[in-house]
Amino acid sequence: MPNMFGTDGVRGLANRDLTARLALDLGDAAVRVLGDSSGTEEEHREGRRRALIGRDTRVSGDFLASALAAGMSAGGFDVIDAGIIPTPGVAYLTSELNVEMGAVISASHNPMPDNGIKFFARGGFKLPDKKEDEIEAVLGKDWDRPTGAGVGRVSHDISTATNMYIDHLVSAIAPIAPDKTQPKPLKGLKIVADCANGATSVVAPEALRRAGAEVLVINASPDGYNINKKAGSTHPEQLQAMVKASGAAMGVAFDGDADRCLAVDEDGNMVNGDQEMGILARAKKREGKLNHDTLVVTVMSNLGLKLALKDMGISTVQTNVGDRYVLEEMLKGDYSIGGEQSGHVINREFATTGDGTLTALTLCNEVVKSGKSLKELAADFPQLPQQLINVPKVDKKAAPTNAKVQDAVTREEKLLGSTGRVLLRPSGTEPLVRVMVEAETQQQADEVCQRLAAVVAEELAI
């Protein structure tokens, strides 16, 4: 299957695109690429080669986890099945337990029938494209598999894994004191947490409460079928209503695997990933922890964020869309924080990937520390009016080179000046071009976007 790995692992309709056989083969192939196949039978009995598996709450995760673990253990790995745990929890434990690799079974914010498999290398980092290509190259191919004591075991240690991860999260804002006591920095803060009936349904409420917050929890009763269903960061309406009705100071919403978080202020207004990053970057700068006084963002981040940060003495570095590209830039430039407008925030002080629960904790902590409401903090990072139009059935590869399209872009950019911008971005999976415009007013953004979309549709039609 060509190009099996997408931007976030292998993903598709469970039991159709992503079958138990494919999960078995992926586990078998992953141990060959990510593990050292050498070693004596005695070394194998001592569990020197280990993998960790976690999953979200989709019903298909049960059979996929069993199949993936079977492939890995048949290849000689001892497998720790951590059960239902957020994606960033698997990344953390992969590093903390020093296992050769981690694997997550999740389709993130996708509907319940979908599922996916993605891998983490030793240290808890997502795989580079080269490693994914190597896994795909050996997929389903026969090899000299271990026998006897050379095969691995599968153990289930859900409570230990979950508690280790919660301890890590809480200690990020409430380090344990020398006398073994732990402060409660969020004491007195009333918040609502929407867990999307997903992987953080246990973790987020417990971590927030242990940090001292009064937590009202919604959509934290997963049944295998209700993940992301009218809940979580993709459907925040229930959270917005609950925050207003309960008089909470703020709310937080996660997606199915809890690698992202969006927030709601006391009036029920959404606070997006750009504003979250702005608030947290400014806090790090104040504490002397913002490396190079720089925040890493993607091309989709709002110009309003960049302008506000510039006035605060904070620079931005821009990458392509995708948290893996954000992390690559962060590692290359030794930056401490970065993320996406969608709510993926990578805080390198505590994580190797986007962590929604960590974002919620640090955001709540900044509300308490600053003495300001989330609404007041977010207001310092105003978002320019934005319009996005998807133009279908076009030759997306021709967008950067078509003379008439580029002339139209240049003309509109001159019109917008320094208080607006244009972005044409080909879709990674569909034959369409995304036209995004930011401007001083919504009317101007709408008009410019519509004009450009019309040019793209006419010039690039297929």
Tab-separated table of C-alpha atoms in Angstrom:
chain	number	residue	atom	x	y	z
A	1	MET	CA	0.000	0.000	0.000
A	2	PRO	CA	1.806	3.197	-1.169
A	3	ASN	CA	1.954	6.201	1.151
A	4	MET	CA	0.390	4.264	4.009
A	5	PHE	CA	1.689	6.735	6.582
A	6	GLY	CA	0.027	10.133	6.525
A	7	THR	CA	0.939	13.245	8.487
A	8	ASP	CA	0.000	11.515	11.752
A	9	GLY	CA	0.601	7.803	11.288
A	10	VAL	CA	-1.671	5.237	9.606
A	11	ARG	CA	-5.328	6.151	9.750
A	12	GLY	CA	-8.583	4.904	8.230
A	13	LEU	CA	-11.913	3.192	8.802
A	14	ALA	CA	-11.360	0.525	11.442
A	15	ASN	CA	-11.896	-3.051	10.208
A	16	ARG	CA	-11.891	-1.863	6.598
A	17	ASP	CA	-8.810	0.263	5.948
A	18	LEU	CA	-7.195	-0.463	9.302
A	19	THR	CA	-7.662	-4.166	10.025
A	20	ALA	CA	-6.393	-6.490	12.737
A	21	ARG	CA	-4.090	-8.076	10.148
A	22	LEU	CA	-2.616	-4.702	9.239
A	23	ALA	CA	-2.101	-3.856	12.928
A	24	LEU	CA	-0.355	-7.209	13.407
A	25	ASP	CA	1.890	-6.539	10.403
A	26	LEU	CA	2.662	-3.002	11.589
A	27	GLY	CA	3.739	-4.326	14.987
A	28	ASP	CA	5.885	-6.967	13.295
A	29	ALA	CA	7.484	-4.407	10.961
A	30	ALA	CA	8.004	-1.775	13.676
A	31	VAL	CA	10.104	-4.075	15.871
A	32	ARG	CA	12.361	-4.791	12.913
A	33	VAL	CA	12.946	-1.107	12.195
A	34	LEU	CA	12.891	0.425	15.674
A	35	GLY	CA	14.412	-2.412	17.715
A	36	ASP	CA	17.730	-4.138	17.861
A	37	SER	CA	17.082	-7.747	16.851
A	38	SER	CA	20.383	-8.986	18.263
A	39	GLY	CA	20.807	-10.418	21.756
A	40	THR	CA	20.745	-13.723	23.595
A	41	GLU	CA	17.675	-15.552	24.835
A	42	GLU	CA	18.716	-14.657	28.407
A	43	GLU	CA	18.755	-10.941	27.521
A	44	HIS	CA	15.305	-11.268	26.004
A	45	ARG	CA	13.967	-12.877	29.182
A	46	GLU	CA	15.260	-9.875	31.111
A	47	GLY	CA	13.043	-7.640	28.995
A	48	ARG	CA	15.811	-5.586	27.446
A	49	ARG	CA	13.657	-4.768	24.412
A	50	ARG	CA	10.355	-3.197	25.316
A	51	ALA	CA	7.470	-1.355	23.704
A	52	LEU	CA	4.546	0.560	25.194
A	53	ILE	CA	1.042	0.670	23.711
A	54	GLY	CA	-1.788	3.065	24.600
A	55	ARG	CA	-5.130	3.861	23.009
A	56	ASP	CA	-8.163	6.107	23.105
A	57	THR	CA	-11.696	4.963	23.938
A	58	ARG	CA	-12.891	3.727	20.525
A	59	VAL	CA	-14.324	0.214	20.640
A	60	SER	CA	-12.046	-0.825	17.774
A	61	GLY	CA	-9.038	-0.014	19.931
A	62	ASP	CA	-9.487	-3.313	21.781
A	63	PHE	CA	-8.867	-5.620	18.827
A	64	LEU	CA	-6.289	-3.314	17.245
A	65	ALA	CA	-4.268	-3.151	20.479
A	66	SER	CA	-4.337	-6.940	20.792
A	67	ALA	CA	-3.185	-7.362	17.196
A	68	LEU	CA	-0.451	-4.723	17.463
A	69	ALA	CA	0.834	-6.251	20.704
A	70	ALA	CA	0.823	-9.697	19.089
A	71	GLY	CA	2.970	-8.467	16.216
A	72	MET	CA	5.440	-6.787	18.556
A	73	SER	CA	5.715	-9.673	21.021
A	74	ALA	CA	6.078	-12.213	18.213
A	75	GLY	CA	8.998	-10.093	17.057
A	76	GLY	CA	10.712	-10.438	20.427
A	77	PHE	CA	9.534	-7.343	22.290
A	78	ASP	CA	8.063	-7.314	25.788
A	79	VAL	CA	4.956	-5.155	25.434
A	80	ILE	CA	3.454	-2.966	28.148
A	81	ASP	CA	-0.222	-2.328	27.410
A	82	ALA	CA	-1.057	0.928	29.222
A	83	GLY	CA	-4.720	0.773	28.196
A	84	ILE	CA	-6.669	3.987	27.673
A	85	ILE	CA	-4.296	6.925	28.008
A	86	PRO	CA	-3.766	10.201	26.087
A	87	THR	CA	-1.316	10.219	23.181
A	88	PRO	CA	1.109	12.539	25.039
A	89	GLY	CA	0.980	10.101	27.955
A	90	VAL	CA	2.405	7.396	25.703
A	91	ALA	CA	5.097	9.813	24.500
A	92	TYR	CA	6.017	10.685	28.108
A	93	LEU	CA	6.115	7.060	29.291
A	94	THR	CA	8.132	5.981	26.247
A	95	SER	CA	10.788	8.405	27.423
A	96	GLU	CA	10.406	7.925	31.176
A	97	LEU	CA	10.468	4.110	31.029
A	98	ASN	CA	13.234	4.179	28.415
A	99	VAL	CA	11.478	1.689	26.132
A	100	GLU	CA	12.570	1.254	22.525
A	101	MET	CA	9.290	2.541	21.136
A	102	GLY	CA	5.746	3.573	21.910
A	103	ALA	CA	2.581	3.162	19.869
A	104	VAL	CA	-0.769	4.924	20.039
A	105	ILE	CA	-4.033	3.569	18.662
A	106	SER	CA	-6.216	6.613	18.016
A	107	ALA	CA	-7.778	8.687	15.285
A	108	SER	CA	-7.639	11.849	17.407
A	109	HIS	CA	-10.574	14.153	16.583
A	110	ASN	CA	-11.974	11.914	13.810
A	111	PRO	CA	-15.389	10.229	14.177
A	112	MET	CA	-15.639	7.006	16.190
A	113	PRO	CA	-15.610	4.514	13.267
A	114	ASP	CA	-12.097	5.657	12.281
A	115	ASN	CA	-8.928	4.644	14.045
A	116	GLY	CA	-5.194	4.979	13.562
A	117	ILE	CA	-1.759	3.760	14.626
A	118	LYS	CA	1.283	5.961	15.130
A	119	PHE	CA	4.669	5.249	16.645
A	120	PHE	CA	7.086	7.055	18.922
A	121	ALA	CA	10.826	6.369	18.852
A	122	ARG	CA	12.952	6.021	21.970
A	123	GLY	CA	12.753	9.310	23.873
A	124	GLY	CA	9.083	9.873	22.993
A	125	PHE	CA	9.496	11.637	19.651
A	126	LYS	CA	7.328	11.050	16.592
A	127	LEU	CA	9.027	9.133	13.798
A	128	PRO	CA	10.677	10.978	10.915
A	129	ASP	CA	9.388	10.178	7.424
A	130	LYS	CA	12.450	8.021	6.749
A	131	LYS	CA	11.635	5.610	9.577
A	132	GLU	CA	7.995	5.359	8.514
A	133	ASP	CA	9.165	4.533	4.987
A	134	GLU	CA	11.404	1.791	6.391
A	135	ILE	CA	8.491	0.274	8.323
A	136	GLU	CA	6.347	0.312	5.216
A	137	ALA	CA	9.127	-1.267	3.160
A	138	VAL	CA	9.315	-4.403	5.349
A	139	LEU	CA	5.572	-4.634	6.056
A	140	GLY	CA	4.244	-8.157	5.574
A	141	LYS	CA	7.616	-9.573	4.550
A	142	ASP	CA	8.810	-12.803	6.118
A	143	TRP	CA	11.888	-12.861	8.332
A	144	ASP	CA	13.643	-15.049	10.868
A	145	ARG	CA	11.385	-14.454	13.858
A	146	PRO	CA	12.537	-15.419	17.357
A	147	THR	CA	11.433	-18.647	18.999
A	148	GLY	CA	11.401	-20.080	22.507
A	149	ALA	CA	12.529	-17.596	25.136
A	150	GLY	CA	13.202	-15.103	22.364
A	151	VAL	CA	9.532	-14.151	21.999
A	152	GLY	CA	8.119	-11.356	24.112
A	153	ARG	CA	5.462	-11.118	26.790
A	154	VAL	CA	2.452	-8.782	26.980
A	155	SER	CA	1.695	-7.203	30.346
A	156	HIS	CA	-1.189	-4.932	31.348
A	157	ASP	CA	-0.346	-2.186	33.831
A	158	ILE	CA	-2.993	0.462	33.348
A	159	SER	CA	-3.146	2.064	36.795
A	160	THR	CA	0.629	2.446	37.170
A	161	ALA	CA	0.989	4.046	33.731
A	162	THR	CA	-1.917	6.420	34.286
A	163	ASN	CA	-0.719	7.497	37.730
A	164	MET	CA	2.846	8.072	36.526
A	165	TYR	CA	1.527	10.350	33.800
A	166	ILE	CA	-0.793	12.258	36.157
A	167	ASP	CA	2.077	12.740	38.623
A	168	HIS	CA	4.172	14.191	35.806
A	169	LEU	CA	1.416	16.572	34.686
A	170	VAL	CA	0.658	17.936	38.147
A	171	SER	CA	4.340	18.398	38.980
A	172	ALA	CA	4.685	20.691	35.956
A	173	ILE	CA	2.838	23.427	37.856
A	174	ALA	CA	3.105	22.051	41.398
A	175	PRO	CA	6.574	20.564	42.030
A	176	ILE	CA	6.778	18.369	45.113
A	177	ALA	CA	8.479	20.188	48.011
A	178	PRO	CA	11.488	18.802	49.933
A	179	ASP	CA	9.121	17.734	52.727
A	180	LYS	CA	7.175	15.648	50.151
A	181	THR	CA	4.128	17.926	50.232
A	182	GLN	CA	2.642	19.197	46.996
A	183	PRO	CA	1.130	22.672	46.631
A	184	LYS	CA	-2.280	23.292	45.101
A	185	PRO	CA	-1.724	26.317	42.843
A	186	LEU	CA	-5.212	26.162	41.307
A	187	LYS	CA	-7.058	26.311	44.646
A	188	GLY	CA	-10.126	28.524	44.346
A	189	LEU	CA	-10.326	28.241	40.538
A	190	LYS	CA	-13.598	26.810	39.249
A	191	ILE	CA	-13.366	25.319	35.779
A	192	VAL	CA	-15.337	23.069	33.433
A	193	ALA	CA	-13.517	20.249	31.605
A	194	ASP	CA	-14.973	18.665	28.447
A	195	CYS	CA	-13.128	15.377	27.939
A	196	ALA	CA	-14.786	14.449	24.607
A	197	ASN	CA	-15.528	10.984	26.061
A	198	GLY	CA	-11.958	10.297	25.063
A	199	ALA	CA	-8.568	9.284	26.367
A	200	THR	CA	-8.269	11.974	29.058
A	201	SER	CA	-11.632	11.255	30.693
A	202	VAL	CA	-9.797	10.071	33.828
A	203	VAL	CA	-6.495	11.925	33.507
A	204	ALA	CA	-7.597	15.552	33.036
A	205	PRO	CA	-10.179	15.771	35.854
A	206	GLU	CA	-7.815	14.030	38.294
A	207	ALA	CA	-4.806	16.187	37.365
A	208	LEU	CA	-6.776	19.425	37.611
A	209	ARG	CA	-8.278	18.441	40.967
A	210	ARG	CA	-4.919	17.381	42.383
A	211	ALA	CA	-3.624	20.819	41.392
A	212	GLY	CA	-6.392	22.321	43.532
A	213	ALA	CA	-9.063	23.310	41.017
A	214	GLU	CA	-12.787	22.830	41.494
A	215	VAL	CA	-13.645	20.837	38.374
A	216	LEU	CA	-17.038	20.334	36.751
A	217	VAL	CA	-16.672	17.491	34.255
A	218	ILE	CA	-18.725	16.851	31.129
A	219	ASN	CA	-18.414	14.180	28.440
A	220	ALA	CA	-16.191	11.895	30.502
A	221	SER	CA	-18.274	8.699	30.298
A	222	PRO	CA	-16.804	6.840	27.332
A	223	ASP	CA	-18.697	3.756	26.138
A	224	GLY	CA	-16.597	2.922	23.080
A	225	TYR	CA	-18.967	4.665	20.713
A	226	ASN	CA	-19.370	8.271	21.904
A	227	ILE	CA	-15.834	9.644	21.496
A	228	ASN	CA	-15.936	13.179	19.994
A	229	LYS	CA	-19.730	12.888	19.534
A	230	LYS	CA	-21.029	16.442	19.895
A	231	ALA	CA	-18.302	16.921	22.478
A	232	GLY	CA	-14.773	18.136	22.993
A	233	SER	CA	-12.683	20.659	21.097
A	234	THR	CA	-14.483	20.089	17.780
A	235	HIS	CA	-17.931	20.675	19.337
A	236	PRO	CA	-17.460	23.201	22.174
A	237	GLU	CA	-21.054	24.445	22.336
A	238	GLN	CA	-21.952	22.363	25.395
A	239	LEU	CA	-18.830	23.556	27.196
A	240	GLN	CA	-19.567	27.196	26.386
A	241	ALA	CA	-23.080	26.874	27.797
A	242	MET	CA	-21.898	25.044	30.930
A	243	VAL	CA	-19.240	27.636	31.746
A	244	LYS	CA	-21.790	30.442	31.597
A	245	ALA	CA	-24.471	28.511	33.494
A	246	SER	CA	-22.148	27.374	36.291
A	247	GLY	CA	-20.344	30.656	36.834
A	248	ALA	CA	-16.993	28.963	36.230
A	249	ALA	CA	-13.910	31.074	35.630
A	250	MET	CA	-13.119	29.190	32.418
A	251	GLY	CA	-13.465	25.914	30.559
A	252	VAL	CA	-11.149	23.581	28.669
A	253	ALA	CA	-11.986	21.179	25.846
A	254	PHE	CA	-9.908	18.251	24.611
A	255	ASP	CA	-10.054	16.076	21.524
A	256	GLY	CA	-10.277	12.283	21.479
A	257	ASP	CA	-6.613	11.570	22.203
A	258	ALA	CA	-6.045	14.776	24.228
A	259	ASP	CA	-3.067	16.103	22.315
A	260	ARG	CA	-4.871	19.410	21.893
A	261	CYS	CA	-6.823	21.793	24.084
A	262	LEU	CA	-9.029	24.797	23.389
A	263	ALA	CA	-10.341	27.063	26.118
A	264	VAL	CA	-13.478	29.078	26.914
A	265	ASP	CA	-13.523	32.288	28.962
A	266	GLU	CA	-16.047	33.155	31.658
A	267	ASP	CA	-18.459	34.616	29.098
A	268	GLY	CA	-18.396	31.482	26.943
A	269	ASN	CA	-16.106	32.950	24.266
A	270	MET	CA	-13.626	30.606	22.582
A	271	VAL	CA	-9.912	31.073	23.219
A	272	ASN	CA	-8.033	29.407	20.374
A	273	GLY	CA	-4.581	27.880	20.147
A	274	ASP	CA	-2.981	31.121	18.960
A	275	GLN	CA	-4.197	32.968	22.030
A	276	GLU	CA	-3.188	30.104	24.318
A	277	MET	CA	0.316	30.136	22.836
A	278	GLY	CA	0.538	33.894	23.222
A	279	ILE	CA	-0.468	33.736	26.891
A	280	LEU	CA	1.971	30.915	27.647
A	281	ALA	CA	4.865	32.404	25.653
A	282	ARG	CA	4.515	35.711	27.505
A	283	ALA	CA	4.476	33.835	30.822
A	284	LYS	CA	7.655	31.969	29.887
A	285	LYS	CA	9.341	35.224	28.884
A	286	ARG	CA	8.430	36.740	32.249
A	287	GLU	CA	9.976	33.742	34.000
A	288	GLY	CA	13.103	33.747	31.823
A	289	LYS	CA	12.198	30.422	30.223
A	290	LEU	CA	11.341	31.531	26.661
A	291	ASN	CA	14.387	30.398	24.718
A	292	HIS	CA	15.601	33.083	22.306
A	293	ASP	CA	12.405	35.046	23.118
A	294	THR	CA	10.749	33.118	20.280
A	295	LEU	CA	7.492	31.247	19.701
A	296	VAL	CA	7.211	28.680	16.886
A	297	VAL	CA	3.936	28.869	14.927
A	298	THR	CA	2.559	27.575	11.618
A	299	VAL	CA	1.478	29.420	8.498
A	300	MET	CA	-2.120	29.206	9.748
A	301	SER	CA	-1.472	31.249	12.894
A	302	ASN	CA	-3.291	34.561	12.881
A	303	LEU	CA	-1.324	37.692	11.997
A	304	GLY	CA	-2.847	39.301	15.090
A	305	LEU	CA	-0.818	36.941	17.287
A	306	LYS	CA	2.444	37.857	15.563
A	307	LEU	CA	1.763	41.596	15.775
A	308	ALA	CA	0.880	41.390	19.479
A	309	LEU	CA	3.964	39.312	20.286
A	310	LYS	CA	6.207	41.709	18.380
A	311	ASP	CA	5.058	44.535	20.665
A	312	MET	CA	6.001	42.338	23.636
A	313	GLY	CA	9.511	41.687	22.353
A	314	ILE	CA	8.736	38.130	21.268
A	315	SER	CA	9.670	36.875	17.812
A	316	THR	CA	7.912	34.164	15.819
A	317	VAL	CA	9.304	31.448	13.579
A	318	GLN	CA	6.873	29.966	11.057
A	319	THR	CA	6.575	26.364	9.811
A	320	ASN	CA	4.259	24.319	7.617
A	321	VAL	CA	1.028	23.018	9.151
A	322	GLY	CA	1.538	19.992	11.417
A	323	ASP	CA	2.864	19.640	14.952
A	324	ARG	CA	5.700	17.425	13.713
A	325	TYR	CA	7.053	20.361	11.692
A	326	VAL	CA	6.663	22.636	14.696
A	327	LEU	CA	8.675	20.228	16.829
A	328	GLU	CA	11.375	19.851	14.156
A	329	GLU	CA	11.857	23.624	14.155
A	330	MET	CA	11.835	23.765	17.948
A	331	LEU	CA	14.566	21.141	18.172
A	332	LYS	CA	16.620	22.731	15.406
A	333	GLY	CA	16.501	26.197	16.957
A	334	ASP	CA	16.362	25.151	20.627
A	335	TYR	CA	13.022	26.888	21.146
A	336	SER	CA	10.944	26.142	24.222
A	337	ILE	CA	7.327	26.474	23.046
A	338	GLY	CA	5.376	26.255	19.816
A	339	GLY	CA	2.142	24.983	18.363
A	340	GLU	CA	-0.872	25.408	16.153
A	341	GLN	CA	-4.051	27.450	16.072
A	342	SER	CA	-6.000	24.200	16.521
A	343	GLY	CA	-4.759	23.882	20.105
A	344	HIS	CA	-1.710	21.644	19.690
A	345	VAL	CA	0.807	23.285	22.030
A	346	ILE	CA	4.253	21.762	22.546
A	347	ASN	CA	5.916	22.803	25.802
A	348	ARG	CA	9.420	21.339	25.543
A	349	GLU	CA	10.131	21.891	29.220
A	350	PHE	CA	7.719	19.053	30.002
A	351	ALA	CA	6.766	17.270	26.761
A	352	THR	CA	7.954	15.974	23.398
A	353	THR	CA	4.605	16.410	21.670
A	354	GLY	CA	1.377	18.395	21.936
A	355	ASP	CA	-0.299	17.766	25.310
A	356	GLY	CA	-3.820	19.066	25.862
A	357	THR	CA	-3.977	18.343	29.594
A	358	LEU	CA	-0.606	20.011	30.156
A	359	THR	CA	-1.822	23.033	28.192
A	360	ALA	CA	-4.950	23.211	30.354
A	361	LEU	CA	-2.928	23.049	33.577
A	362	THR	CA	-0.392	25.687	32.526
A	363	LEU	CA	-3.121	27.974	31.185
A	364	CYS	CA	-5.100	27.704	34.426
A	365	ASN	CA	-1.902	28.329	36.363
A	366	GLU	CA	-1.253	31.531	34.430
A	367	VAL	CA	-4.796	32.766	35.153
A	368	VAL	CA	-4.131	32.330	38.873
A	369	LYS	CA	-0.588	33.729	38.797
A	370	SER	CA	-1.519	36.796	36.752
A	371	GLY	CA	-4.557	37.684	38.813
A	372	LYS	CA	-6.409	38.273	35.556
A	373	SER	CA	-9.311	36.447	33.973
A	374	LEU	CA	-8.777	34.311	30.884
A	375	LYS	CA	-10.833	36.857	28.970
A	376	GLU	CA	-8.432	39.631	29.958
A	377	LEU	CA	-5.369	37.558	29.089
A	378	ALA	CA	-6.751	36.536	25.696
A	379	ALA	CA	-7.693	40.145	24.881
A	380	ASP	CA	-3.976	40.953	24.684
A	381	PHE	CA	-3.802	38.731	21.600
A	382	PRO	CA	-6.615	40.006	19.354
A	383	GLN	CA	-7.311	37.948	16.253
A	384	LEU	CA	-7.607	39.688	12.907
A	385	PRO	CA	-10.836	38.850	11.050
A	386	GLN	CA	-10.235	35.773	8.930
A	387	GLN	CA	-11.984	34.034	6.057
A	388	LEU	CA	-11.231	30.616	4.621
A	389	ILE	CA	-12.640	29.168	1.404
A	390	ASN	CA	-11.873	25.672	0.114
A	391	VAL	CA	-11.811	25.631	-3.696
A	392	PRO	CA	-12.443	22.061	-4.938
A	393	LYS	CA	-11.749	20.309	-8.247
A	394	VAL	CA	-8.627	22.287	-9.078
A	395	ASP	CA	-5.026	21.467	-9.956
A	396	LYS	CA	-3.591	22.185	-6.517
A	397	LYS	CA	0.026	21.728	-7.640
A	398	ALA	CA	-0.298	24.608	-10.099
A	399	ALA	CA	-1.279	27.201	-7.501
A	400	PRO	CA	2.281	28.433	-6.767
A	401	THR	CA	3.233	28.734	-10.454
A	402	ASN	CA	0.095	29.960	-12.242
A	403	ALA	CA	0.824	33.548	-13.332
A	404	LYS	CA	-2.746	34.853	-13.101
A	405	VAL	CA	-3.262	33.359	-9.636
A	406	GLN	CA	0.002	34.803	-8.350
A	407	ASP	CA	-0.751	38.217	-9.907
A	408	ALA	CA	-4.106	38.215	-8.116
A	409	VAL	CA	-2.400	37.340	-4.819
A	410	THR	CA	0.136	40.151	-5.250
A	411	ARG	CA	-2.617	42.639	-6.050
A	412	GLU	CA	-4.676	41.713	-2.981
A	413	GLU	CA	-1.619	41.727	-0.703
A	414	LYS	CA	-0.861	45.300	-1.743
A	415	LEU	CA	-4.452	46.222	-0.955
A	416	LEU	CA	-4.256	44.656	2.522
A	417	GLY	CA	-0.898	46.224	3.399
A	418	SER	CA	0.767	45.392	6.708
A	419	THR	CA	-2.490	44.676	8.541
A	420	GLY	CA	-3.549	41.667	6.500
A	421	ARG	CA	-2.248	38.675	4.606
A	422	VAL	CA	-3.115	36.045	2.019
A	423	LEU	CA	-2.346	32.333	2.161
A	424	LEU	CA	-2.974	29.803	-0.611
A	425	ARG	CA	-2.408	26.281	0.677
A	426	PRO	CA	-2.933	23.096	-1.351
A	427	SER	CA	-4.704	20.339	0.596
A	428	GLY	CA	-2.525	17.387	1.509
A	429	THR	CA	-5.271	14.823	0.856
A	430	GLU	CA	-7.838	16.301	-1.555
A	431	PRO	CA	-7.805	18.042	-4.970
A	432	LEU	CA	-8.514	21.456	-3.515
A	433	VAL	CA	-6.787	24.703	-2.597
A	434	ARG	CA	-7.470	26.510	0.664
A	435	VAL	CA	-7.677	30.280	0.281
A	436	MET	CA	-7.223	32.125	3.582
A	437	VAL	CA	-7.343	35.892	4.052
A	438	GLU	CA	-6.872	38.051	7.149
A	439	ALA	CA	-7.758	41.741	7.144
A	440	GLU	CA	-8.643	44.663	9.405
A	441	THR	CA	-12.376	44.040	8.986
A	442	GLN	CA	-14.443	40.918	8.388
A	443	GLN	CA	-16.032	42.497	5.332
A	444	GLN	CA	-12.654	43.128	3.743
A	445	ALA	CA	-11.475	39.587	4.539
A	446	ASP	CA	-14.649	38.134	3.009
A	447	GLU	CA	-14.415	40.226	-0.162
A	448	VAL	CA	-10.725	39.557	-0.797
A	449	CYS	CA	-11.144	35.832	-0.108
A	450	GLN	CA	-14.101	35.551	-2.485
A	451	ARG	CA	-12.224	37.344	-5.271
A	452	LEU	CA	-9.175	35.138	-4.909
A	453	ALA	CA	-11.241	31.958	-4.683
A	454	ALA	CA	-12.944	32.879	-7.949
A	455	VAL	CA	-9.571	33.327	-9.683
A	456	VAL	CA	-8.304	30.000	-8.336
A	457	ALA	CA	-11.470	28.196	-9.427
A	458	GLU	CA	-11.288	29.622	-12.941
A	459	GLU	CA	-7.536	29.341	-13.579
A	460	LEU	CA	-6.857	25.979	-11.964
A	461	ALA	CA	-10.037	24.081	-12.889
A	462	ILE	CA	-9.573	20.421	-13.842
